[in-house]
Amino acid sequence: MLPEAPPPEPPTRAAALRPRNAATLILIDRTRRTPKILMGRRHPGLAFMAGKFVFPGGRIEPADRHMPVAGALSGRANDALAQRVPRGAEGLGRALALAAIRETYEETGLMLGTRAYGPPETAPAGSWSAFRGAGVLPDLEALHLVARAVTPPGRVRRFDTRFFAADRTTIAHTVPDVVSADSELVELAWVTFAEARRLDLPRITGVVLDDLEIQVRGGFAPYLPIPYYYERSGKRLREVL
């Protein structure tokens, strides 16, 4: 008699992908009656959000914690950035704001900041050294926190993203030819809110557009809500920070 076959092993569950801290920057042109926002189309060959129109952004890098700045984030933004984060995350909000500025430069060639105080005395190696070379000091006072969103489980990439906004007038320097057919963003466009909603957008980008429009109409007043979007047990949730 043949021995009884052992029972099959239970299927192993893939380890949950932990979201990485990231930041996005939405540039707004309010020089005319109808505001416009800057959006970029991602390369169609990318693994994450291929071909979608998004705001420039990405995850924090270690150098973002060491770049000198001009001005500070508002108290309202700092308070919201400090919520729902693990202990020992001091300086996270500042680093997120700087990540948003750096990623915007890397993806679009646009440097946000000021030349009013002279160039940074020091700068970490890499992209931040370009700010020093251009005499631009990042200005965190110009940034407004609009929303926070965590990529749902099951995606090939997961980010805990903070969405900042800044006026187009905060662009202090532009490096040409950063956007091309071979770069992360293959196209840039200044579009109205109505035009943006007709683009091929990730779901969360469309949601944040609504939040941004409320903020713009309200002049980024400190009493306006800063929503936090995440998913739990398959249910989409929204809190206010």
Coordinates of N, CA and C in Angstrom, one line a residue:
M1 N 0.9 -1.2 0.0 CA 0.0 0.0 0.0 C 0.9 1.2 0.0
L2 N 0.6 2.1 -0.9 CA 1.4 3.4 -1.0 C 1.1 4.3 0.2
P3 N 2.2 4.9 0.7 CA 2.0 5.9 1.8 C 1.1 7.0 1.4
E4 N 0.3 7.5 2.3 CA -0.6 8.6 2.0 C 0.2 9.9 1.7
A5 N -0.1 10.6 0.7 CA 0.6 11.8 0.3 C 0.3 12.9 1.4
P6 N 1.4 13.7 1.7 CA 1.2 14.7 2.7 C 0.2 15.8 2.2
P7 N -0.5 16.5 3.1 CA -1.4 17.5 2.6 C -0.7 18.6 2.0
P8 N -1.3 19.3 1.0 CA -0.6 20.4 0.3 C -0.3 21.6 1.3
E9 N 0.8 22.2 1.0 CA 1.2 23.4 1.8 C 0.2 24.5 1.5
P10 N -0.2 25.2 2.6 CA -1.2 26.4 2.4 C -0.4 27.4 1.6
P11 N -1.2 28.1 0.7 CA -0.5 29.1 -0.1 C 0.1 30.2 0.7
T12 N 1.2 30.7 0.4 CA 1.9 31.7 1.1 C 1.4 33.1 0.6
R13 N 1.2 34.0 1.5 CA 0.7 35.3 1.1 C 1.9 36.2 0.9
A14 N 1.9 37.0 -0.2 CA 3.0 37.9 -0.4 C 3.1 38.9 0.7
A15 N 4.3 39.2 1.1 CA 4.4 40.3 2.1 C 3.9 41.6 1.6
A16 N 3.2 42.3 2.5 CA 2.6 43.6 2.1 C 3.7 44.6 1.8
L17 N 3.6 45.3 0.7 CA 4.6 46.2 0.3 C 4.4 47.5 1.1
R18 N 5.4 47.9 1.8 CA 5.3 49.0 2.7 C 5.4 50.3 1.9
P19 N 4.5 51.3 2.1 CA 4.6 52.5 1.3 C 5.8 53.3 1.7
R20 N 6.4 54.0 0.7 CA 7.5 54.8 0.9 C 7.1 56.3 1.0
N21 N 7.7 57.0 1.9 CA 7.4 58.4 2.0 C 7.8 59.2 0.7
A22 N 6.8 59.9 0.2 CA 7.0 60.6 -1.1 C 6.3 62.0 -1.1
A23 N 6.6 62.8 -2.1 CA 6.0 64.1 -2.1 C 5.8 64.5 -3.6
T24 N 4.8 65.3 -3.8 CA 4.4 65.8 -5.1 C 4.3 67.3 -5.0
L25 N 4.6 68.0 -6.1 CA 4.4 69.5 -6.2 C 3.6 69.9 -7.3
I26 N 2.5 70.6 -7.0 CA 1.6 71.1 -8.0 C 1.8 72.6 -8.2
L27 N 2.3 73.0 -9.4 CA 2.5 74.4 -9.7 C 1.3 75.0 -10.3
I28 N 1.0 76.2 -9.9 CA -0.3 76.9 -10.3 C 0.1 78.2 -10.9
D29 N -0.5 78.5 -12.0 CA -0.3 79.8 -12.7 C -1.7 80.6 -12.5
R30 N -1.6 81.6 -11.7 CA -2.8 82.4 -11.4 C -2.7 83.8 -12.0
T31 N -1.9 84.0 -13.1 CA -1.7 85.3 -13.7 C -3.0 85.7 -14.5
R32 N -3.8 84.8 -14.8 CA -5.1 85.1 -15.5 C -6.3 84.7 -14.7
R33 N -7.4 85.0 -15.2 CA -8.7 84.7 -14.5 C -8.9 83.3 -14.2
T34 N -8.6 82.4 -15.2 CA -8.7 81.0 -15.1 C -7.4 80.4 -14.7
P35 N -7.2 79.8 -13.5 CA -5.9 79.2 -13.1 C -5.5 78.0 -14.0
K36 N -4.2 77.8 -14.2 CA -3.7 76.7 -14.8 C -2.7 75.9 -14.0
I37 N -2.6 74.6 -14.1 CA -1.7 73.8 -13.3 C -0.8 73.1 -14.3
L38 N 0.4 72.7 -13.8 CA 1.4 72.0 -14.6 C 1.2 70.5 -14.4
M39 N 1.1 69.8 -15.5 CA 1.0 68.4 -15.4 C 2.0 67.8 -16.4
G40 N 2.5 66.6 -16.1 CA 3.4 65.9 -17.0 C 2.9 64.5 -17.3
R41 N 3.2 64.0 -18.6 CA 2.8 62.7 -19.0 C 4.0 61.7 -18.8
R42 N 3.7 60.7 -18.0 CA 4.8 59.7 -17.7 C 5.1 58.8 -18.9
H43 N 6.4 58.4 -19.0 CA 6.8 57.6 -20.1 C 6.0 56.3 -20.2
P44 N 5.6 55.9 -21.4 CA 4.7 54.7 -21.5 C 5.4 53.4 -21.2
G45 N 6.7 53.4 -21.0 CA 7.4 52.2 -20.7 C 7.6 52.0 -19.2
L46 N 7.2 52.9 -18.4 CA 7.4 52.8 -16.9 C 6.5 51.7 -16.3
A47 N 6.9 51.1 -15.2 CA 6.1 50.1 -14.6 C 5.0 50.6 -13.8
F48 N 5.1 51.9 -13.3 CA 4.1 52.5 -12.4 C 3.5 53.7 -13.1
M49 N 2.1 53.6 -13.3 CA 1.4 54.7 -13.9 C 1.9 55.1 -15.3
A50 N 2.2 54.1 -16.1 CA 2.7 54.4 -17.4 C 1.7 55.2 -18.3
G51 N 2.3 56.2 -18.9 CA 1.5 57.0 -19.8 C 0.5 58.0 -19.2
K52 N 0.4 57.9 -17.9 CA -0.6 58.8 -17.2 C -0.1 60.2 -17.0
F53 N -1.0 61.2 -16.9 CA -0.7 62.5 -16.6 C -0.7 62.7 -15.1
V54 N 0.4 63.2 -14.6 CA 0.6 63.3 -13.1 C 1.2 64.7 -12.8
F55 N 1.4 65.0 -11.5 CA 2.1 66.1 -11.0 C 3.6 65.6 -10.8
P56 N 4.6 66.4 -10.9 CA 6.0 66.0 -10.6 C 6.1 65.5 -9.2
G57 N 6.9 64.5 -8.9 CA 7.1 64.1 -7.6 C 7.9 62.8 -7.5
G58 N 8.1 62.4 -6.2 CA 8.8 61.1 -6.0 C 9.2 60.9 -4.5
R59 N 9.9 59.9 -4.2 CA 10.2 59.6 -2.8 C 11.4 60.4 -2.2
I60 N 11.4 60.5 -0.9 CA 12.5 61.2 -0.2 C 13.8 60.5 -0.5
E61 N 14.9 61.3 -0.6 CA 16.2 60.8 -0.6 C 17.0 61.4 0.6
P62 N 18.0 60.7 1.1 CA 18.7 61.1 2.3 C 19.2 62.6 2.2
A63 N 19.6 63.1 1.0 CA 20.1 64.4 0.9 C 19.1 65.5 1.2
D64 N 17.8 65.1 1.1 CA 16.7 66.1 1.3 C 16.7 66.5 2.7
R65 N 17.2 65.8 3.6 CA 17.2 66.2 5.0 C 18.3 67.2 5.4
H66 N 19.2 67.4 4.4 CA 20.4 68.3 4.7 C 20.5 69.5 3.9
M67 N 19.5 69.8 3.1 CA 19.6 71.0 2.2 C 19.2 72.2 3.0
P68 N 20.0 73.3 2.9 CA 19.5 74.6 3.6 C 18.3 75.1 2.9
V69 N 17.5 75.9 3.6 CA 16.3 76.5 3.0 C 16.1 77.9 3.4
A70 N 15.3 78.6 2.7 CA 14.8 79.9 3.1 C 13.4 79.8 3.4
G71 N 13.0 80.3 4.6 CA 11.6 80.2 5.1 C 11.3 78.9 5.6
A72 N 10.1 78.8 6.2 CA 9.7 77.5 6.8 C 8.2 77.2 6.4
L73 N 7.8 76.0 6.5 CA 6.5 75.6 6.2 C 5.5 76.3 7.2
S74 N 4.3 76.5 6.9 CA 3.3 77.1 7.8 C 3.1 76.2 9.0
G75 N 2.6 76.8 10.0 CA 2.3 76.0 11.2 C 1.2 75.0 10.9
R76 N 0.2 75.3 10.1 CA -0.9 74.4 9.7 C -0.3 73.2 8.9
A77 N 0.6 73.5 8.0 CA 1.2 72.4 7.2 C 2.0 71.5 8.1
N78 N 2.8 72.1 9.0 CA 3.6 71.3 9.9 C 2.8 70.4 10.8
D79 N 1.7 71.0 11.3 CA 0.8 70.2 12.2 C 0.2 69.0 11.4
A80 N -0.2 69.2 10.2 CA -0.8 68.1 9.4 C 0.2 67.1 9.0
L81 N 1.4 67.5 8.7 CA 2.5 66.6 8.3 C 2.9 65.7 9.5
A82 N 2.7 66.2 10.7 CA 3.2 65.5 11.9 C 2.1 64.4 12.3
Q83 N 1.0 64.4 11.7 CA -0.1 63.5 12.1 C 0.1 62.1 11.4
R84 N -0.3 61.1 12.1 CA -0.3 59.7 11.5 C 1.1 59.3 10.9
V85 N 2.2 59.7 11.7 CA 3.5 59.2 11.3 C 4.1 58.6 12.5
P86 N 5.1 57.6 12.3 CA 5.7 56.9 13.4 C 6.5 57.8 14.3
R87 N 6.7 57.4 15.5 CA 7.6 58.2 16.4 C 9.0 58.2 15.9
G88 N 9.7 59.3 16.2 CA 11.1 59.4 15.7 C 11.1 60.0 14.3
A89 N 10.0 60.6 13.8 CA 10.0 61.1 12.4 C 10.2 62.6 12.4
E90 N 11.0 63.1 13.4 CA 11.2 64.5 13.4 C 11.9 65.0 12.1
G91 N 11.5 66.1 11.6 CA 12.0 66.6 10.4 C 11.5 66.0 9.1
L92 N 10.5 65.1 9.3 CA 9.9 64.5 8.1 C 9.2 65.5 7.2
G93 N 8.5 66.4 7.8 CA 7.7 67.3 7.0 C 8.6 68.2 6.1
R94 N 9.7 68.7 6.7 CA 10.7 69.5 6.0 C 11.3 68.7 4.9
A95 N 11.7 67.5 5.1 CA 12.3 66.6 4.1 C 11.3 66.3 3.0
L96 N 10.0 66.1 3.3 CA 9.0 65.9 2.3 C 8.9 67.1 1.3
A97 N 8.9 68.3 1.9 CA 8.7 69.5 1.1 C 9.9 69.7 0.2
L98 N 11.1 69.4 0.7 CA 12.3 69.5 -0.1 C 12.4 68.4 -1.2
A99 N 11.8 67.2 -0.9 CA 11.8 66.2 -1.9 C 10.9 66.6 -3.0
A100 N 9.8 67.3 -2.7 CA 8.9 67.8 -3.8 C 9.6 68.8 -4.7
I101 N 10.4 69.7 -4.1 CA 11.1 70.7 -4.9 C 12.2 70.0 -5.7
R102 N 12.9 69.1 -5.1 CA 14.0 68.4 -5.9 C 13.4 67.6 -7.0
E103 N 12.4 66.8 -6.7 CA 11.8 65.9 -7.8 C 11.3 66.8 -8.9
T104 N 10.7 67.9 -8.6 CA 10.2 68.8 -9.6 C 11.3 69.3 -10.5
Y105 N 12.4 69.6 -9.9 CA 13.6 70.0 -10.7 C 14.1 68.9 -11.6
E106 N 14.2 67.7 -11.0 CA 14.8 66.6 -11.8 C 13.9 66.2 -12.9
E107 N 12.6 66.3 -12.8 CA 11.6 65.9 -13.8 C 11.3 66.9 -14.8
T108 N 11.4 68.2 -14.4 CA 10.9 69.3 -15.3 C 12.0 70.3 -15.6
G109 N 13.1 70.4 -14.8 CA 14.1 71.4 -15.0 C 13.7 72.7 -14.3
L110 N 12.6 72.8 -13.6 CA 12.2 74.0 -12.9 C 12.7 74.0 -11.4
M111 N 13.4 75.0 -11.1 CA 13.9 75.2 -9.7 C 13.1 76.2 -9.0
L112 N 12.5 75.8 -7.9 CA 11.7 76.6 -7.0 C 12.5 77.2 -5.9
G113 N 12.4 78.5 -5.6 CA 13.1 79.0 -4.5 C 13.3 80.5 -4.7
T114 N 14.4 81.0 -4.1 CA 14.6 82.5 -4.2 C 16.1 82.7 -4.3
R115 N 16.4 83.8 -4.9 CA 17.8 84.3 -5.0 C 18.1 85.5 -4.1
A116 N 17.0 85.9 -3.3 CA 17.1 87.1 -2.5 C 18.2 87.0 -1.4
Y117 N 18.5 85.8 -1.0 CA 19.5 85.6 0.1 C 20.9 85.1 -0.4
G118 N 21.1 85.1 -1.7 CA 22.3 84.5 -2.2 C 22.2 83.0 -2.3
P119 N 23.2 82.4 -2.9 CA 23.2 81.0 -3.1 C 23.4 80.2 -1.7
P120 N 22.9 79.0 -1.7 CA 23.2 78.2 -0.4 C 24.7 78.1 -0.1
E121 N 25.0 78.2 1.2 CA 26.4 78.1 1.5 C 26.9 76.7 1.3
T122 N 26.1 75.7 1.5 CA 26.5 74.3 1.3 C 25.3 73.7 0.6
A123 N 25.6 72.5 0.0 CA 24.5 71.7 -0.6 C 25.0 70.3 -0.8
P124 N 24.1 69.3 -0.5 CA 24.5 67.9 -0.7 C 24.8 67.6 -2.1
A125 N 25.6 66.6 -2.4 CA 26.0 66.2 -3.7 C 24.7 65.8 -4.5
G126 N 24.8 65.8 -5.8 CA 23.6 65.4 -6.6 C 22.9 66.6 -7.1
S127 N 21.6 66.4 -7.2 CA 20.7 67.5 -7.7 C 20.8 68.8 -6.9
W128 N 20.9 68.7 -5.6 CA 21.0 69.9 -4.8 C 22.2 70.8 -5.1
S129 N 23.2 70.2 -5.6 CA 24.4 71.0 -6.0 C 24.1 71.9 -7.2
A130 N 23.1 71.5 -8.0 CA 22.7 72.4 -9.1 C 22.0 73.7 -8.6
F131 N 21.3 73.5 -7.5 CA 20.6 74.7 -6.9 C 21.7 75.7 -6.4
R132 N 22.7 75.2 -5.8 CA 23.8 76.1 -5.4 C 24.5 76.7 -6.6
G133 N 24.7 76.0 -7.6 CA 25.3 76.5 -8.8 C 24.5 77.6 -9.4
A134 N 23.2 77.5 -9.4 CA 22.3 78.5 -10.0 C 22.0 79.6 -9.0
G135 N 22.5 79.5 -7.8 CA 22.2 80.6 -6.8 C 20.8 80.6 -6.2
V136 N 20.2 79.4 -6.2 CA 18.8 79.3 -5.8 C 18.7 78.6 -4.4
L137 N 18.0 79.2 -3.5 CA 17.8 78.6 -2.2 C 16.3 78.2 -2.1
P138 N 16.0 76.9 -1.9 CA 14.6 76.5 -1.8 C 13.9 77.3 -0.7
D139 N 12.6 77.7 -1.0 CA 11.8 78.5 -0.1 C 10.6 77.7 0.3
L140 N 10.6 77.1 1.5 CA 9.5 76.3 1.9 C 8.3 77.1 2.3
E141 N 8.5 78.4 2.6 CA 7.3 79.3 2.9 C 6.3 79.4 1.7
A142 N 6.8 79.1 0.5 CA 5.9 79.2 -0.7 C 5.1 78.0 -0.9
L143 N 5.3 77.0 -0.1 CA 4.5 75.7 -0.3 C 3.3 75.6 0.6
H144 N 2.2 75.1 0.0 CA 1.0 74.8 0.7 C 0.7 73.3 0.7
L145 N 0.3 72.7 1.8 CA 0.0 71.3 1.8 C -1.5 71.2 1.4
V146 N -1.8 70.3 0.4 CA -3.1 70.2 -0.1 C -3.8 68.9 0.3
A147 N -3.0 67.7 0.3 CA -3.6 66.4 0.6 C -2.5 65.4 0.9
R148 N -2.9 64.3 1.4 CA -2.0 63.1 1.6 C -2.8 61.9 1.1
A149 N -2.0 61.0 0.4 CA -2.7 59.8 -0.1 C -1.7 58.6 -0.1
V150 N -2.2 57.4 0.3 CA -1.4 56.2 0.3 C -1.8 55.3 -0.8
T151 N -0.9 54.8 -1.7 CA -1.2 53.9 -2.7 C -1.9 52.6 -2.1
P152 N -3.0 52.2 -2.7 CA -3.6 51.0 -2.1 C -2.7 49.7 -2.2
P153 N -3.0 48.7 -1.4 CA -2.2 47.5 -1.5 C -2.4 46.8 -2.8
G154 N -1.4 46.0 -3.2 CA -1.4 45.2 -4.4 C -0.8 45.9 -5.6
R155 N -0.4 47.1 -5.5 CA 0.3 47.8 -6.6 C 1.7 47.5 -6.7
V156 N 2.3 47.6 -7.9 CA 3.8 47.3 -8.0 C 4.6 48.3 -7.3
R157 N 4.1 49.5 -7.0 CA 4.8 50.5 -6.2 C 3.8 51.0 -5.2
R158 N 4.3 51.4 -4.0 CA 3.4 52.0 -3.0 C 4.1 53.2 -2.4
F159 N 3.3 54.3 -2.3 CA 3.9 55.5 -1.8 C 2.9 56.1 -0.8
D160 N 3.4 56.7 0.2 CA 2.7 57.6 1.2 C 3.0 59.0 0.8
T161 N 2.1 59.6 -0.1 CA 2.5 60.8 -0.8 C 1.8 62.0 -0.2
R162 N 2.6 63.1 0.0 CA 2.0 64.4 0.4 C 2.0 65.3 -0.8
F163 N 0.9 65.9 -1.0 CA 0.7 66.8 -2.2 C 0.9 68.3 -1.8
F164 N 1.9 68.9 -2.3 CA 2.1 70.3 -2.0 C 1.7 71.1 -3.3
A165 N 1.4 72.4 -3.1 CA 1.1 73.3 -4.2 C 2.0 74.6 -4.0
A166 N 2.3 75.2 -5.1 CA 3.1 76.5 -5.1 C 2.8 77.3 -6.3
D167 N 2.9 78.6 -6.2 CA 2.6 79.4 -7.4 C 3.7 79.4 -8.4
R168 N 3.4 79.6 -9.6 CA 4.4 79.6 -10.7 C 5.4 80.7 -10.5
T169 N 5.1 81.8 -9.8 CA 6.0 82.8 -9.6 C 7.2 82.4 -8.7
T170 N 7.1 81.3 -8.0 CA 8.2 80.8 -7.2 C 9.3 80.1 -8.0
I171 N 9.1 80.0 -9.3 CA 10.2 79.4 -10.2 C 11.3 80.4 -10.3
A172 N 12.5 80.1 -9.8 CA 13.6 81.0 -9.9 C 14.6 80.8 -11.0
H173 N 14.5 79.5 -11.5 CA 15.5 79.2 -12.6 C 15.0 78.0 -13.4
T174 N 15.2 78.0 -14.7 CA 14.8 76.9 -15.5 C 16.0 76.3 -16.3
V175 N 16.1 75.0 -16.2 CA 17.1 74.3 -17.0 C 16.4 73.7 -18.2
P176 N 16.8 74.0 -19.4 CA 16.0 73.5 -20.6 C 16.3 72.0 -20.9
D177 N 15.4 71.5 -21.7 CA 15.6 70.2 -22.4 C 15.6 69.0 -21.4
V178 N 15.0 69.2 -20.2 CA 15.0 68.1 -19.2 C 13.9 67.1 -19.7
V179 N 12.8 67.6 -20.2 CA 11.7 66.7 -20.6 C 12.0 66.3 -22.1
S180 N 12.0 65.0 -22.3 CA 12.2 64.4 -23.7 C 11.5 63.1 -23.8
A181 N 11.6 62.5 -25.0 CA 11.0 61.2 -25.3 C 11.6 60.1 -24.5
D182 N 12.8 60.3 -23.9 CA 13.5 59.3 -23.2 C 13.5 59.5 -21.7
S183 N 12.8 60.6 -21.2 CA 12.9 60.9 -19.8 C 11.6 60.4 -19.1
E184 N 11.6 60.5 -17.7 CA 10.5 60.0 -17.0 C 9.2 60.7 -17.4
L185 N 9.2 62.0 -17.5 CA 8.1 62.8 -18.1 C 8.4 63.1 -19.5
V186 N 7.5 62.7 -20.4 CA 7.8 62.9 -21.9 C 7.1 64.1 -22.4
E187 N 6.3 64.8 -21.6 CA 5.5 65.9 -22.0 C 5.1 66.7 -20.8
L188 N 5.1 68.1 -20.9 CA 4.6 69.0 -19.9 C 3.5 69.8 -20.5
A189 N 2.5 70.2 -19.7 CA 1.4 71.0 -20.2 C 0.8 71.8 -19.1
W190 N 0.6 73.1 -19.3 CA -0.1 74.0 -18.4 C -1.6 73.9 -18.8
V191 N -2.5 73.4 -17.9 CA -3.9 73.1 -18.3 C -4.8 73.7 -17.2
T192 N -6.0 74.0 -17.6 CA -7.0 74.4 -16.7 C -7.5 73.2 -15.9
F193 N -8.3 73.4 -14.9 CA -8.8 72.3 -14.1 C -9.7 71.5 -15.0
A194 N -10.5 72.1 -15.9 CA -11.4 71.4 -16.8 C -10.6 70.6 -17.8
E195 N -9.6 71.2 -18.3 CA -8.7 70.4 -19.3 C -8.0 69.3 -18.6
A196 N -7.6 69.5 -17.4 CA -6.9 68.4 -16.6 C -7.8 67.2 -16.4
R197 N -9.0 67.4 -16.1 CA -10.0 66.3 -15.9 C -10.3 65.5 -17.1
R198 N -9.9 66.0 -18.3 CA -10.1 65.2 -19.5 C -8.9 64.4 -19.9
L199 N -7.8 64.6 -19.2 CA -6.6 63.8 -19.4 C -6.7 62.4 -18.9
D200 N -5.8 61.6 -19.3 CA -5.7 60.2 -18.7 C -5.0 60.3 -17.4
L201 N -5.8 60.3 -16.3 CA -5.2 60.5 -14.9 C -5.3 59.3 -14.1
P202 N -4.4 59.1 -13.1 CA -4.6 58.1 -12.1 C -5.9 58.6 -11.2
R203 N -6.6 57.7 -10.6 CA -7.8 58.0 -9.9 C -7.5 59.1 -8.8
I204 N -6.4 58.9 -8.0 CA -6.1 59.8 -6.9 C -5.8 61.2 -7.4
T205 N -5.2 61.3 -8.6 CA -4.8 62.6 -9.1 C -6.1 63.4 -9.4
G206 N -7.1 62.7 -9.9 CA -8.4 63.4 -10.1 C -9.1 63.8 -8.8
V207 N -8.9 63.0 -7.8 CA -9.5 63.3 -6.5 C -8.8 64.6 -5.9
V208 N -7.4 64.6 -6.0 CA -6.7 65.7 -5.4 C -6.9 67.0 -6.2
L209 N -7.2 66.9 -7.5 CA -7.6 68.0 -8.3 C -8.8 68.8 -7.7
D210 N -9.8 68.0 -7.2 CA -10.9 68.6 -6.6 C -10.5 69.3 -5.3
D211 N -9.6 68.7 -4.5 CA -9.2 69.3 -3.3 C -8.4 70.6 -3.6
L212 N -7.5 70.5 -4.6 CA -6.7 71.7 -5.0 C -7.6 72.9 -5.4
E213 N -8.7 72.6 -6.2 CA -9.5 73.6 -6.7 C -10.2 74.3 -5.5
I214 N -10.6 73.6 -4.5 CA -11.1 74.2 -3.3 C -10.1 75.1 -2.6
Q215 N -8.9 74.6 -2.5 CA -7.8 75.4 -1.9 C -7.6 76.7 -2.7
V216 N -7.5 76.6 -4.0 CA -7.2 77.8 -4.8 C -8.3 78.8 -4.7
R217 N -9.6 78.4 -4.7 CA -10.7 79.3 -4.5 C -10.7 79.9 -3.2
G218 N -10.3 79.2 -2.2 CA -10.2 79.7 -0.8 C -8.9 80.4 -0.4
G219 N -8.1 80.6 -1.4 CA -6.8 81.3 -1.2 C -5.9 80.6 -0.2
F220 N -6.0 79.3 -0.2 CA -5.1 78.4 0.7 C -5.3 78.9 2.2
A221 N -6.5 79.2 2.6 CA -6.7 79.7 4.0 C -6.4 78.5 4.9
P222 N -5.9 78.8 6.1 CA -5.5 77.7 7.0 C -6.6 76.9 7.6
Y223 N -7.9 77.4 7.5 CA -9.0 76.6 8.0 C -9.5 75.6 7.0
L224 N -9.0 75.6 5.8 CA -9.5 74.6 4.8 C -9.0 73.2 5.1
P225 N -9.8 72.2 4.8 CA -9.5 70.8 5.2 C -8.3 70.3 4.3
I226 N -7.4 69.5 5.0 CA -6.4 68.8 4.3 C -6.7 67.3 4.4
P227 N -7.2 66.7 3.3 CA -7.7 65.3 3.4 C -6.5 64.3 3.4
Y228 N -6.8 63.1 3.9 CA -5.9 62.0 4.0 C -6.6 60.8 3.4
Y229 N -6.1 60.3 2.3 CA -6.8 59.1 1.6 C -6.0 57.9 1.8
Y230 N -6.7 56.8 2.1 CA -6.0 55.5 2.2 C -7.1 54.4 2.1
E231 N -6.6 53.2 2.0 CA -7.5 52.0 1.9 C -7.3 51.0 3.0
R232 N -8.4 50.5 3.5 CA -8.3 49.5 4.6 C -9.3 48.4 4.3
S233 N -8.9 47.2 4.3 CA -9.8 46.1 4.0 C -10.6 46.3 2.8
G234 N -10.0 46.8 1.8 CA -10.6 47.0 0.5 C -11.6 48.2 0.5
K235 N -11.7 49.0 1.5 CA -12.5 50.1 1.6 C -11.8 51.4 1.5
R236 N -12.1 52.3 0.6 CA -11.5 53.6 0.5 C -12.0 54.6 1.6
L237 N -11.0 55.1 2.3 CA -11.3 56.0 3.4 C -10.7 57.4 3.2
R238 N -11.4 58.4 3.9 CA -10.9 59.8 3.8 C -11.0 60.3 5.2
E239 N -9.9 60.9 5.7 CA -9.9 61.6 7.0 C -9.4 63.0 6.7
V240 N -9.6 63.8 7.7 CA -9.1 65.2 7.6 C -7.9 65.4 8.6
L241 N -6.8 65.9 8.1 CA -5.6 66.1 9.0 C -5.7 67.4 9.7

